[in-house]
Coordinates of C-alpha atoms in Angstrom, one line a residue:
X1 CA 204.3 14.7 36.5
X2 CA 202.3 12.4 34.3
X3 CA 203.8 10.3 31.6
X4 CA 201.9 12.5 28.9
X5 CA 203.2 15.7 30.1
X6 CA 206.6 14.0 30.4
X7 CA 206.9 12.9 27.2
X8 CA 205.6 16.3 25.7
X9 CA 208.5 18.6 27.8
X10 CA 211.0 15.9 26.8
X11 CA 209.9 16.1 23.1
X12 CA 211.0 19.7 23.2
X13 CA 213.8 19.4 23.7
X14 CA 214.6 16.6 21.1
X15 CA 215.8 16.7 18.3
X16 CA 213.8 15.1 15.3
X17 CA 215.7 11.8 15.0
X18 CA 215.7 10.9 19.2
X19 CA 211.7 12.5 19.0
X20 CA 210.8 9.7 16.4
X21 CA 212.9 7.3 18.6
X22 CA 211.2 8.0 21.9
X23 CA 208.1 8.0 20.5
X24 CA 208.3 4.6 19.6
X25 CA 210.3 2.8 22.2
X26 CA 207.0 4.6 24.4
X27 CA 204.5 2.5 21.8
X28 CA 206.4 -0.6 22.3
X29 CA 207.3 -0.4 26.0
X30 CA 204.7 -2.9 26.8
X31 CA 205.7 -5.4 24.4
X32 CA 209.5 -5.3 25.2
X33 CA 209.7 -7.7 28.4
X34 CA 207.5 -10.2 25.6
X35 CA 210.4 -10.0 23.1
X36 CA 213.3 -10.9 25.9
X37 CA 211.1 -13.9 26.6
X38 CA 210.7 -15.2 23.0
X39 CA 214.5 -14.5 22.8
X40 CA 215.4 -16.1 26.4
X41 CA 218.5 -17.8 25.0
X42 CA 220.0 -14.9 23.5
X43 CA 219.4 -12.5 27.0
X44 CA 220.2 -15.4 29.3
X45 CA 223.8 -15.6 27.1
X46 CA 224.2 -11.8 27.5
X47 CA 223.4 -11.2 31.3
X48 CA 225.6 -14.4 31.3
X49 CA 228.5 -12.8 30.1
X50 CA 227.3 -9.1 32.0
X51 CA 227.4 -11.5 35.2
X52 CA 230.6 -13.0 34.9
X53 CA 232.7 -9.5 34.1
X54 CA 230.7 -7.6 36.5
X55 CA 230.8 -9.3 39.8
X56 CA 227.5 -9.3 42.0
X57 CA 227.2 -6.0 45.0
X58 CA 229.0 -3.7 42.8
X59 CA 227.9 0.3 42.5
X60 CA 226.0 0.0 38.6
X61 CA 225.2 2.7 36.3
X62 CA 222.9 1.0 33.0
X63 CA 222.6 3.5 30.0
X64 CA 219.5 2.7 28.1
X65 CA 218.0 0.5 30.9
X66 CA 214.9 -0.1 29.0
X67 CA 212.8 -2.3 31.4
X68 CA 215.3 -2.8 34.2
X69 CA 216.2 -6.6 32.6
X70 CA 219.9 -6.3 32.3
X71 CA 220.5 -4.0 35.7
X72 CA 218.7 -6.7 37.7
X73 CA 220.3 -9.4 36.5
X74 CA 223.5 -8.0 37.7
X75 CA 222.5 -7.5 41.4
X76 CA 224.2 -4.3 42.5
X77 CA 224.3 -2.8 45.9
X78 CA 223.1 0.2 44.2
X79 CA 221.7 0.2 41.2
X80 CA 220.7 3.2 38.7
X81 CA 219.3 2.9 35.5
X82 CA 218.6 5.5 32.6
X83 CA 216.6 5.6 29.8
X84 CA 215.1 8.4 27.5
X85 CA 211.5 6.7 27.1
X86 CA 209.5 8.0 30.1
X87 CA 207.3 4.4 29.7
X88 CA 210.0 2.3 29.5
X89 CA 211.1 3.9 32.6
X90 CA 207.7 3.7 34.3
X91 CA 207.4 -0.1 34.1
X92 CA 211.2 -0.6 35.1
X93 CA 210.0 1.3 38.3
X94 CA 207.1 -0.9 38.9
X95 CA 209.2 -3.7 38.6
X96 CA 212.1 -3.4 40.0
X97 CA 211.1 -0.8 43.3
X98 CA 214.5 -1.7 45.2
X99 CA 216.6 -0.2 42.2
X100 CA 216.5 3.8 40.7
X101 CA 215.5 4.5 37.4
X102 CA 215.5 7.8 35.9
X103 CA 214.0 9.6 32.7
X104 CA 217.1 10.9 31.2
X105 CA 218.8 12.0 27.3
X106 CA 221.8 9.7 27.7
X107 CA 223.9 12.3 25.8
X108 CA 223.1 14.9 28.4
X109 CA 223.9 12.9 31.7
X110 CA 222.9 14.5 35.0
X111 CA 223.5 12.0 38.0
X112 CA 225.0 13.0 41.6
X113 CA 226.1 9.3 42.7
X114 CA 229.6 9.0 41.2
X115 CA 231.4 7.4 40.9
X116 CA 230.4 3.7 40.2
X117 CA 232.0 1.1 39.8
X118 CA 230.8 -0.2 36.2
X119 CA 228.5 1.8 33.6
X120 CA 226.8 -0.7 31.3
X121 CA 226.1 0.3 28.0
X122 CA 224.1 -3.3 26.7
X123 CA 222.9 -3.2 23.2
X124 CA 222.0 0.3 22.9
X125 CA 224.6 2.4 22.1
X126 CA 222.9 2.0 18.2
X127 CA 220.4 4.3 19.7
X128 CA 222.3 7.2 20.2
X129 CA 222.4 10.2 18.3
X130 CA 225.9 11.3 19.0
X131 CA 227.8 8.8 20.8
X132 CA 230.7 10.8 21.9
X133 CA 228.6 13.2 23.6
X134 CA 227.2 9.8 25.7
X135 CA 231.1 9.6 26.4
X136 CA 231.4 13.2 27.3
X137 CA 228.7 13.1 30.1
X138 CA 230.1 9.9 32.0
X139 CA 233.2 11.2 32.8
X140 CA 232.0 12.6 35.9
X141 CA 230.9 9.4 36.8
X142 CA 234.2 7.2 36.7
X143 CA 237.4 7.3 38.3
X144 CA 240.3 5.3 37.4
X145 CA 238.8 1.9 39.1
X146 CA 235.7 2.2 36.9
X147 CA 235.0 -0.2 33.9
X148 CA 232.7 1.0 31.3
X149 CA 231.4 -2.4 29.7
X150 CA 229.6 -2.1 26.1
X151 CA 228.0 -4.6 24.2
X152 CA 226.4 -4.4 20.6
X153 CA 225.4 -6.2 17.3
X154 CA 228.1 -6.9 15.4
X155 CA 227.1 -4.8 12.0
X156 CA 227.4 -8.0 9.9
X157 CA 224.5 -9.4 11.3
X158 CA 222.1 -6.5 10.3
X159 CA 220.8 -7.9 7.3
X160 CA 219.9 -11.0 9.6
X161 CA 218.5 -9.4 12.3
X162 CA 216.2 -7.2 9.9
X163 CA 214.5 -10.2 8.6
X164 CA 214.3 -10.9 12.1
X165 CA 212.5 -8.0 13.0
X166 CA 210.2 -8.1 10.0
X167 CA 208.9 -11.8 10.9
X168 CA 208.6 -9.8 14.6
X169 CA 211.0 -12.8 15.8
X170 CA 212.5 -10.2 18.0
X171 CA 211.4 -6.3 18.9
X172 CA 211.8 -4.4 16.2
X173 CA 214.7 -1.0 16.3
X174 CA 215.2 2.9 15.4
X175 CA 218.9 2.4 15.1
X176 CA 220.4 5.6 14.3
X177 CA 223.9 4.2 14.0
X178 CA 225.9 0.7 13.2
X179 CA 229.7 1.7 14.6
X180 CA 231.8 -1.5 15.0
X181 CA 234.5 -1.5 17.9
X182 CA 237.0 0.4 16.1
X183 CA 235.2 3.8 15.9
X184 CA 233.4 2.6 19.3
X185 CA 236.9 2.8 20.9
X186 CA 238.2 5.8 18.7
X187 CA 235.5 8.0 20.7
X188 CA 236.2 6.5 23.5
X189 CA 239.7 7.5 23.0
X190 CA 238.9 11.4 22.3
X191 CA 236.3 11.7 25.5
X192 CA 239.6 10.3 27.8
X193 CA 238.9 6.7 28.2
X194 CA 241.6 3.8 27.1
X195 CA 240.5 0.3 25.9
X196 CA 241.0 -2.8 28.0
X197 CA 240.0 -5.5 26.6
X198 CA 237.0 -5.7 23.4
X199 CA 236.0 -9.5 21.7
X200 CA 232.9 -10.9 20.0
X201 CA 230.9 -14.0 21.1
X202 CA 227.6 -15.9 20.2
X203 CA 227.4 -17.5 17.1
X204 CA 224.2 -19.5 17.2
X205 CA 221.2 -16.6 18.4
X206 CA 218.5 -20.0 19.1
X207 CA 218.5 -22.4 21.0
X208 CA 218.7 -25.7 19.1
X209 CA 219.0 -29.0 21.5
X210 CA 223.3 -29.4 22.3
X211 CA 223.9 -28.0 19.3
X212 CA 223.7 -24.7 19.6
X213 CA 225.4 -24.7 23.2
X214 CA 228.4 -26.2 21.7
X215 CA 229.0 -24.0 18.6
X216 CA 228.5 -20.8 21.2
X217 CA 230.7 -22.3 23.7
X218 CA 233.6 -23.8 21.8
X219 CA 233.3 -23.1 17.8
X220 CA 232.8 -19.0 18.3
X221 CA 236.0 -18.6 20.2
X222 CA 238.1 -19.9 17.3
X223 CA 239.8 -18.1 14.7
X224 CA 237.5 -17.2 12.0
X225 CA 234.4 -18.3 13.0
X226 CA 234.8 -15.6 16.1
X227 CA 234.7 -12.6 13.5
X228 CA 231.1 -14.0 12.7
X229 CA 229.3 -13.9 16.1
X230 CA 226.8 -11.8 16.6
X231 CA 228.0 -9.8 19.6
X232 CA 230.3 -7.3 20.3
X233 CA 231.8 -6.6 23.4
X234 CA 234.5 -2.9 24.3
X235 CA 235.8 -3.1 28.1
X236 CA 237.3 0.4 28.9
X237 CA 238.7 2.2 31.9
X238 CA 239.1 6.4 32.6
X239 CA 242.6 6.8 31.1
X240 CA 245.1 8.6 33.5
X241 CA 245.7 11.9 34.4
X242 CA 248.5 13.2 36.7
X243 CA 247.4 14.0 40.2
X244 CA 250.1 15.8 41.9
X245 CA 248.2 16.2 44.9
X246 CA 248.6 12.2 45.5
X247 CA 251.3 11.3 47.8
X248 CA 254.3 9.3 46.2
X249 CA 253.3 5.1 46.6
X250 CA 255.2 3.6 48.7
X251 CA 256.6 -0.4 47.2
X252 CA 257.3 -3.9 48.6
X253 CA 259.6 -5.9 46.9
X254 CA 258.9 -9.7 47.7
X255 CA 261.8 -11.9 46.9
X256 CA 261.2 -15.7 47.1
X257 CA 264.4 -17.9 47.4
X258 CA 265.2 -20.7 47.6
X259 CA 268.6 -22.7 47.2
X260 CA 269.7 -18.9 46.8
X261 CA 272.4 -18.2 49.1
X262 CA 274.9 -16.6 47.2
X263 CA 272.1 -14.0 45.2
X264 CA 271.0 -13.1 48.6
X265 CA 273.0 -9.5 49.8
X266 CA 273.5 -8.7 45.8
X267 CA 269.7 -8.6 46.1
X268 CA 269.4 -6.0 48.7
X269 CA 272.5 -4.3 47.6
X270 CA 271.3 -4.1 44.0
X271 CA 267.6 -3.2 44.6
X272 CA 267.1 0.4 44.2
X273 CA 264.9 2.8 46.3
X274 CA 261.6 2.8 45.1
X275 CA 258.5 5.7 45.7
X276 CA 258.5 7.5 48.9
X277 CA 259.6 4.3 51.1
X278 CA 261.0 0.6 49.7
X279 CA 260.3 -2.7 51.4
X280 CA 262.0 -5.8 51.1
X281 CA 260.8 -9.4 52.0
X282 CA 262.6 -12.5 52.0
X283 CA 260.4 -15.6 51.7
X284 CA 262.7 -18.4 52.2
X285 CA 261.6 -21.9 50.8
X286 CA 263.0 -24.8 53.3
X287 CA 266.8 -24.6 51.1
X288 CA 269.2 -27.0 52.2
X289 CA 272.4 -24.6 51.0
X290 CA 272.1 -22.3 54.1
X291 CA 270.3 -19.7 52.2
X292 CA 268.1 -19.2 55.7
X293 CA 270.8 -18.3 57.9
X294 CA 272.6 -15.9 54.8
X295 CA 269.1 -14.1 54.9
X296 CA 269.6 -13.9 58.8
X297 CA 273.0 -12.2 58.1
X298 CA 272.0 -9.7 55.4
X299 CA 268.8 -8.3 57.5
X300 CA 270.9 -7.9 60.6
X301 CA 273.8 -6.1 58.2
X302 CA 271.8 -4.1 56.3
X303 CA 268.8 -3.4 59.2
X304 CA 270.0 0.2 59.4
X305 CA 270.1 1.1 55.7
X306 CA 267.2 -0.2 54.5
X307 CA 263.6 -1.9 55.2
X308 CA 264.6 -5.6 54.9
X309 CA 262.6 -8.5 56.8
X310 CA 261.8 -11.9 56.2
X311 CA 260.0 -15.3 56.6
X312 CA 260.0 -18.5 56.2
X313 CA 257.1 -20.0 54.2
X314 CA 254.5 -22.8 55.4
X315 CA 253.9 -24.5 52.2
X316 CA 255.5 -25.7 49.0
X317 CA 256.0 -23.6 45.3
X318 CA 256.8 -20.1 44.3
X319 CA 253.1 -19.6 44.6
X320 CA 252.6 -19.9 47.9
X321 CA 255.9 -18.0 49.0
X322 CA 254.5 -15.1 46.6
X323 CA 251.2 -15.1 48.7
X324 CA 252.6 -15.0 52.1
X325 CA 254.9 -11.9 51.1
X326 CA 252.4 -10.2 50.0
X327 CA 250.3 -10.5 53.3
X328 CA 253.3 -9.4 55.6
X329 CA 253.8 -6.2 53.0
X330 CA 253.1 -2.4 53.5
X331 CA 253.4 -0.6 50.7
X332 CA 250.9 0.5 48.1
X333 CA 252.8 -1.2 45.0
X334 CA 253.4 -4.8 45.1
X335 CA 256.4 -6.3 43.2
X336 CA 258.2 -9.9 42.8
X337 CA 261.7 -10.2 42.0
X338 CA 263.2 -13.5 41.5
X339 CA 266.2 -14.4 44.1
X340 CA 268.1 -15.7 41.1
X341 CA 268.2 -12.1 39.7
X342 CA 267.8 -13.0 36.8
X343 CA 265.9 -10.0 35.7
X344 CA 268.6 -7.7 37.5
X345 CA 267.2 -5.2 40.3
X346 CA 268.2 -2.7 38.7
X347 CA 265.2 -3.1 35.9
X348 CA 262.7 -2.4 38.7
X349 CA 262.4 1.2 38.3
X350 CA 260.9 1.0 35.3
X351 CA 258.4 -1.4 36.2
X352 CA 257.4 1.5 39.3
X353 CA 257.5 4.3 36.8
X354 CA 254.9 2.0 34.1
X355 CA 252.4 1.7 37.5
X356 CA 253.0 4.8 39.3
X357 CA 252.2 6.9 36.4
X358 CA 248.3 4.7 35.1
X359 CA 250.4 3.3 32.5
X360 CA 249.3 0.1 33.4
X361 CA 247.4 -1.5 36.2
X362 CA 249.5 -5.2 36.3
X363 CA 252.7 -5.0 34.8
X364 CA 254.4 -8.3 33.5
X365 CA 258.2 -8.6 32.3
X366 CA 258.9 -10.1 29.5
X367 CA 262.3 -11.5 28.3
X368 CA 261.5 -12.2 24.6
X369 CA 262.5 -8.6 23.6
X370 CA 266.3 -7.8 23.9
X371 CA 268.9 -10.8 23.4
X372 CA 269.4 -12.7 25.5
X373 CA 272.9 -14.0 27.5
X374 CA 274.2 -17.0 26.2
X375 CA 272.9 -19.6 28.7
X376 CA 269.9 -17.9 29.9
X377 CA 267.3 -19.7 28.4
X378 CA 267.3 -22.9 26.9
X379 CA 266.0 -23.6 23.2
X380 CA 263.1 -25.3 25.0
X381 CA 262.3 -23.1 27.1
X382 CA 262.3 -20.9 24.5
X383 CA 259.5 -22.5 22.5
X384 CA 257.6 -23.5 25.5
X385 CA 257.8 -19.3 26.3
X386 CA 256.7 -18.5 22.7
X387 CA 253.9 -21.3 22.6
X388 CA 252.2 -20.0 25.6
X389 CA 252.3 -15.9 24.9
X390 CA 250.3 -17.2 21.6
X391 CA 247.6 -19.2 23.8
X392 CA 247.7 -16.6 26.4
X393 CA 247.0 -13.7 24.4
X394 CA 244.4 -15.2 22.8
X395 CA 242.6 -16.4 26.1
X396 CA 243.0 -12.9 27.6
X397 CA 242.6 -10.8 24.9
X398 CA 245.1 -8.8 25.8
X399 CA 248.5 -9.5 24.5
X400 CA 251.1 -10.9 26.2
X401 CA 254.5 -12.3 25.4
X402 CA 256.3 -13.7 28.2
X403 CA 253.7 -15.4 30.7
X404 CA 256.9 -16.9 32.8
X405 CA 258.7 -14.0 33.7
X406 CA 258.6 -14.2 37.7
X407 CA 258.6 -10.0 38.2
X408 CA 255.4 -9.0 38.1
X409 CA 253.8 -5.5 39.7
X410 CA 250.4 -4.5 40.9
X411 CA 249.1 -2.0 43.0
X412 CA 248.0 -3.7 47.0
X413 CA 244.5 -2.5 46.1
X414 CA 244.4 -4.7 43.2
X415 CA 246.0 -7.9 44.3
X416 CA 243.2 -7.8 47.6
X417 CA 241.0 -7.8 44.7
X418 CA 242.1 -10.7 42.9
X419 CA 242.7 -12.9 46.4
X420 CA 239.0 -11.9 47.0
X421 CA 238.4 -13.8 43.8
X422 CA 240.5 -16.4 43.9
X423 CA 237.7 -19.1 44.7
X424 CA 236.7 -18.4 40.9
X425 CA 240.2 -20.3 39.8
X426 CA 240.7 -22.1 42.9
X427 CA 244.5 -22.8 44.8
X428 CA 245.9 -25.0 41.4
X429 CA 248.9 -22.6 40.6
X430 CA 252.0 -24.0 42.3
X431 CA 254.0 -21.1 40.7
X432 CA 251.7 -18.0 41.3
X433 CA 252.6 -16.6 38.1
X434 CA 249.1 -17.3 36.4
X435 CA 247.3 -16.9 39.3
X436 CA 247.9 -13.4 39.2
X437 CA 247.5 -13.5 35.8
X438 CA 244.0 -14.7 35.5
X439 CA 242.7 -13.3 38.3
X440 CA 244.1 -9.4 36.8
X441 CA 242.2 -10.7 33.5
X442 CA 239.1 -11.9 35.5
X443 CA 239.1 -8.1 36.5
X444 CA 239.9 -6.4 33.7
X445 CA 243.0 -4.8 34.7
X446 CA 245.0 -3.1 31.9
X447 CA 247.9 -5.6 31.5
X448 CA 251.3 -3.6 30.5
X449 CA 254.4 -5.5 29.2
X450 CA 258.4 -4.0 30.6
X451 CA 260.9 -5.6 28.3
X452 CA 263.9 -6.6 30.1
X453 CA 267.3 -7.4 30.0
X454 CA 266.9 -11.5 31.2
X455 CA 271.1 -12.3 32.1
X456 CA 271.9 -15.7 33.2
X457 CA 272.1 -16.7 36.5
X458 CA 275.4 -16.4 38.6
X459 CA 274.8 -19.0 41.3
X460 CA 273.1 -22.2 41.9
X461 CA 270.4 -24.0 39.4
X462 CA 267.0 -23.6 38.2
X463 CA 264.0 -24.7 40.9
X464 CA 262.1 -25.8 37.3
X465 CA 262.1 -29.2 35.5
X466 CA 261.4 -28.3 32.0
X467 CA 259.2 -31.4 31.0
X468 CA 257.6 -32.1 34.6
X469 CA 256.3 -28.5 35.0
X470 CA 255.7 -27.8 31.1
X471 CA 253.2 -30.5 31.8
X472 CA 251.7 -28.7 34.9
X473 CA 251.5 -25.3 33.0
X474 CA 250.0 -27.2 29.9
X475 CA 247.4 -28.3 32.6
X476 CA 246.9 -24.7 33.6
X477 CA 246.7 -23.0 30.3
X478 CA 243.5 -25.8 29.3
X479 CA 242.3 -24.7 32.9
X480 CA 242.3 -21.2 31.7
X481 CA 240.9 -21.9 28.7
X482 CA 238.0 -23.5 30.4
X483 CA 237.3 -20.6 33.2
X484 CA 238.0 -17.7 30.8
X485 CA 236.9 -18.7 27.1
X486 CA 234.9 -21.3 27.1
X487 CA 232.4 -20.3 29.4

């Protein structure tokens, strides 16, 4: 069909507003890939952040694809982009031959390659006519892996970017709409998809020497001064629905010990059956308090009642005892109880129920809720605890209270994902706590606090120097900042 005729049968079925829209986006097709060159700096910052939360050979769905910029720049293994303006479409074919683009009202959806793995919505949901109708139409599209990753114009900045457009500094717009993220994510809400993670960046829009790269890279992120950027971002996920028809998970409980002896049969005794079958792993550490030989005695006692195994580990550090129970384990749902049972065995069911049910996709404890037993944290610790659930929730944008709590649950699925992408943060956490943190952030996992009842320990001593490895996860919380905010 040629583009005239195109444009004609879609104009009938248009209302008046999108008709006046389409009609120009056609007029100025021509001139748009012009405009994302005399704004290079701002694109190359927005494909930059696209890039970094989408990783490269993923399944990509772009709403309002315009010229095929954005899609390309993400390198799927299958790309498919969308776009109302039949011209816009045309040259995004011409382009771009290896990806699919398709004429298509983006609040009437008709696609048969669910589902993929991200849908892009980059600077256009302003565009649409009725955005919870957009919402409506992609649910066929996702399942409960899928990230939907938005990005707009902060609304404060409209006065600015008008001027803009009158000087023709950048391509001029038919916005039909200005929501900001809270009525972005209230429609998201009522079309059945839950909010990960949203944020704004980019504070500077030109490129001015050092200047401007150090007020977007350092000055935007703080307090303040980040309510002013001029882009928004909304990270959301399909929320979850009960599917009876899936077969209860099975779990593996990975305990690293070390100097643990006498926590050792309480920990099988006292560790409840979990989903359809329950694991349990024993990573011993290289103790010198016979806790190796009482882990020989409580597998060969208890070897008819329950799944219990263990190992010894090769290296050094919670971290790397965490890791190598995880490889040996079977089940679907991966947890970590500390041998000092300190958070008591008992507490893991709720921790299954939170990840069984789509509650949450990593689920952290925290002790910072319920009183705790006289003894079973020190004042410093304390502060230390508090300090970095402030720095932490900030960095992540997700809150979190207790980044030290050592049980932490995710499903096996997810933690293949977040070794896959370990090179991005590299082997640096001795204690394997943030590790799993940042990488579940890095993938925008829905991150799901269990309050817990944290009772002091019964036998033996801490493995942690206060002041030594306060210093370490100092280190590690700058790192963080580095890799995950000032990018």
């Amino acid at each position: 069909m040629k583009l005239q005729q195109l444009t004609k049968t879609m104009s009938a079925s248009l209302t008046t507003k999108k008709q006046r829209v389409m009609e120009y986006y056609n007029s100025a097709a021509e001139r748009r890939d012009y405009y994302i060159d005399k704004n290079k700096y701002y694109y190359d910052d927005l494909t930059g952040f696209l890039k970094f939360t989408i990783p490269a050979g993923k399944r990509i769905l772009e709403i309002g694809s315009g010229t095929g910029h954005v899609l390309a720049a993400l390198e799927p293994s299958y790309g498919v982009g969308v776009d109302f303006s039949p011209k816009m479409v045309q040259i995004a074919k011409l382009k771009y031959p290896y990806l699919r683009f398709f004429k298509m009202d983006a609040e009437d959806l008709d696609l048969n390659d669910a589902p993929f793995d991200y849908i892009v919505i980059s600077d256009t949901i302003g565009l649409f006519e009725d955005i919870q109708q957009v919402f409506k139409h992609m649910k066929h599209l996702v399942n409960e892996h899928t990230r939907v990753v938005i990005t707009y114009n902060c609304s404060l900045w409209h006065p600015i970017l008008s001027i803009a457009e009158t000087l023709r500094l950048k391509m001029p717009r038919q916005q039909l709409n200005w929501l900001d993220a809270e009525d972005v994510s209230q429609l998201l809400y009522l079309e059945g998809f839950e909010v990960v993670k949203t944020g704004r960046r980019f504070l500077f829009p030109k490129k001015l020497s050092f200047i401007s790269s150090f007020i977007n890279k350092f000055i935007a992120h703080l307090p303040f001064f980040n309510s002013l950027c001029l882009t928004g971002f909304i990270i959301a996920k399909k929320a979850y629905s009960a599917d009876n028809t899936k077969p209860e998970p099975t779990v593996s409980v990975v305990i690293p010990a070390r100097n643990e002896r006498g926590n050792i049969e309480n920990a099988v005794k006292r560790t409840p059956k979990l989903g359809s079958h329950t694991e349990i792993i024993f990573i011993e550490g290289h103790s010198n308090d016979g806790t190796l030989d009482e882990i020989r005695r409580v597998c060969d006692l208890y070897k008819d009642k329950c799944d219990v195994k263990y190992a010894v580990q090769d290296g050094k550090g919670k971290g790397d005892a965490v890791r190598k129970g995880f490889a040996m384990a079977n089940g679907d749902i991966l947890m970590i109880l500390d041998a000092d049972l300190t958070v008591p065995p008992e507490e893991l069911p709720k921790f299954y129920e939170a990840i069984a049910t789509g509650k949450g996709e990593f689920i952290n404890g925290t002790r910072l809720v319920y009183p705790l037993e006289k003894e079973s944290m020190r004042f410093l610790n304390m502060l230390g605890n508090k300090f970095f659930s402030i720095m932490f929730t900030w960095i992540l944008g997700q809150r979190l209270k207790d980044t030290l709590c050592g049980t932490k649950v995710l499903s096996r699925e997810n933690y293949l994902s977040i070794q896959a992408n370990r090179h991005f943060f590299g082997e640096f956490d001795p204690f394997g706590d943030y590790d799993l943190i940042f990488g579940a952030a890095k993938l925008n996992l829905k991150i799901v606090e269990i309050p817990i009842t944290y009772k002091a320990r019964e036998y033996g001593e801490t493995n942690i120097s206060r002041f030594a490895h306060g210093w370490l996860l100092l280190k590690m919380t700058m790192f963080a900042v580095n890799k995950l905010k000032f990018k």
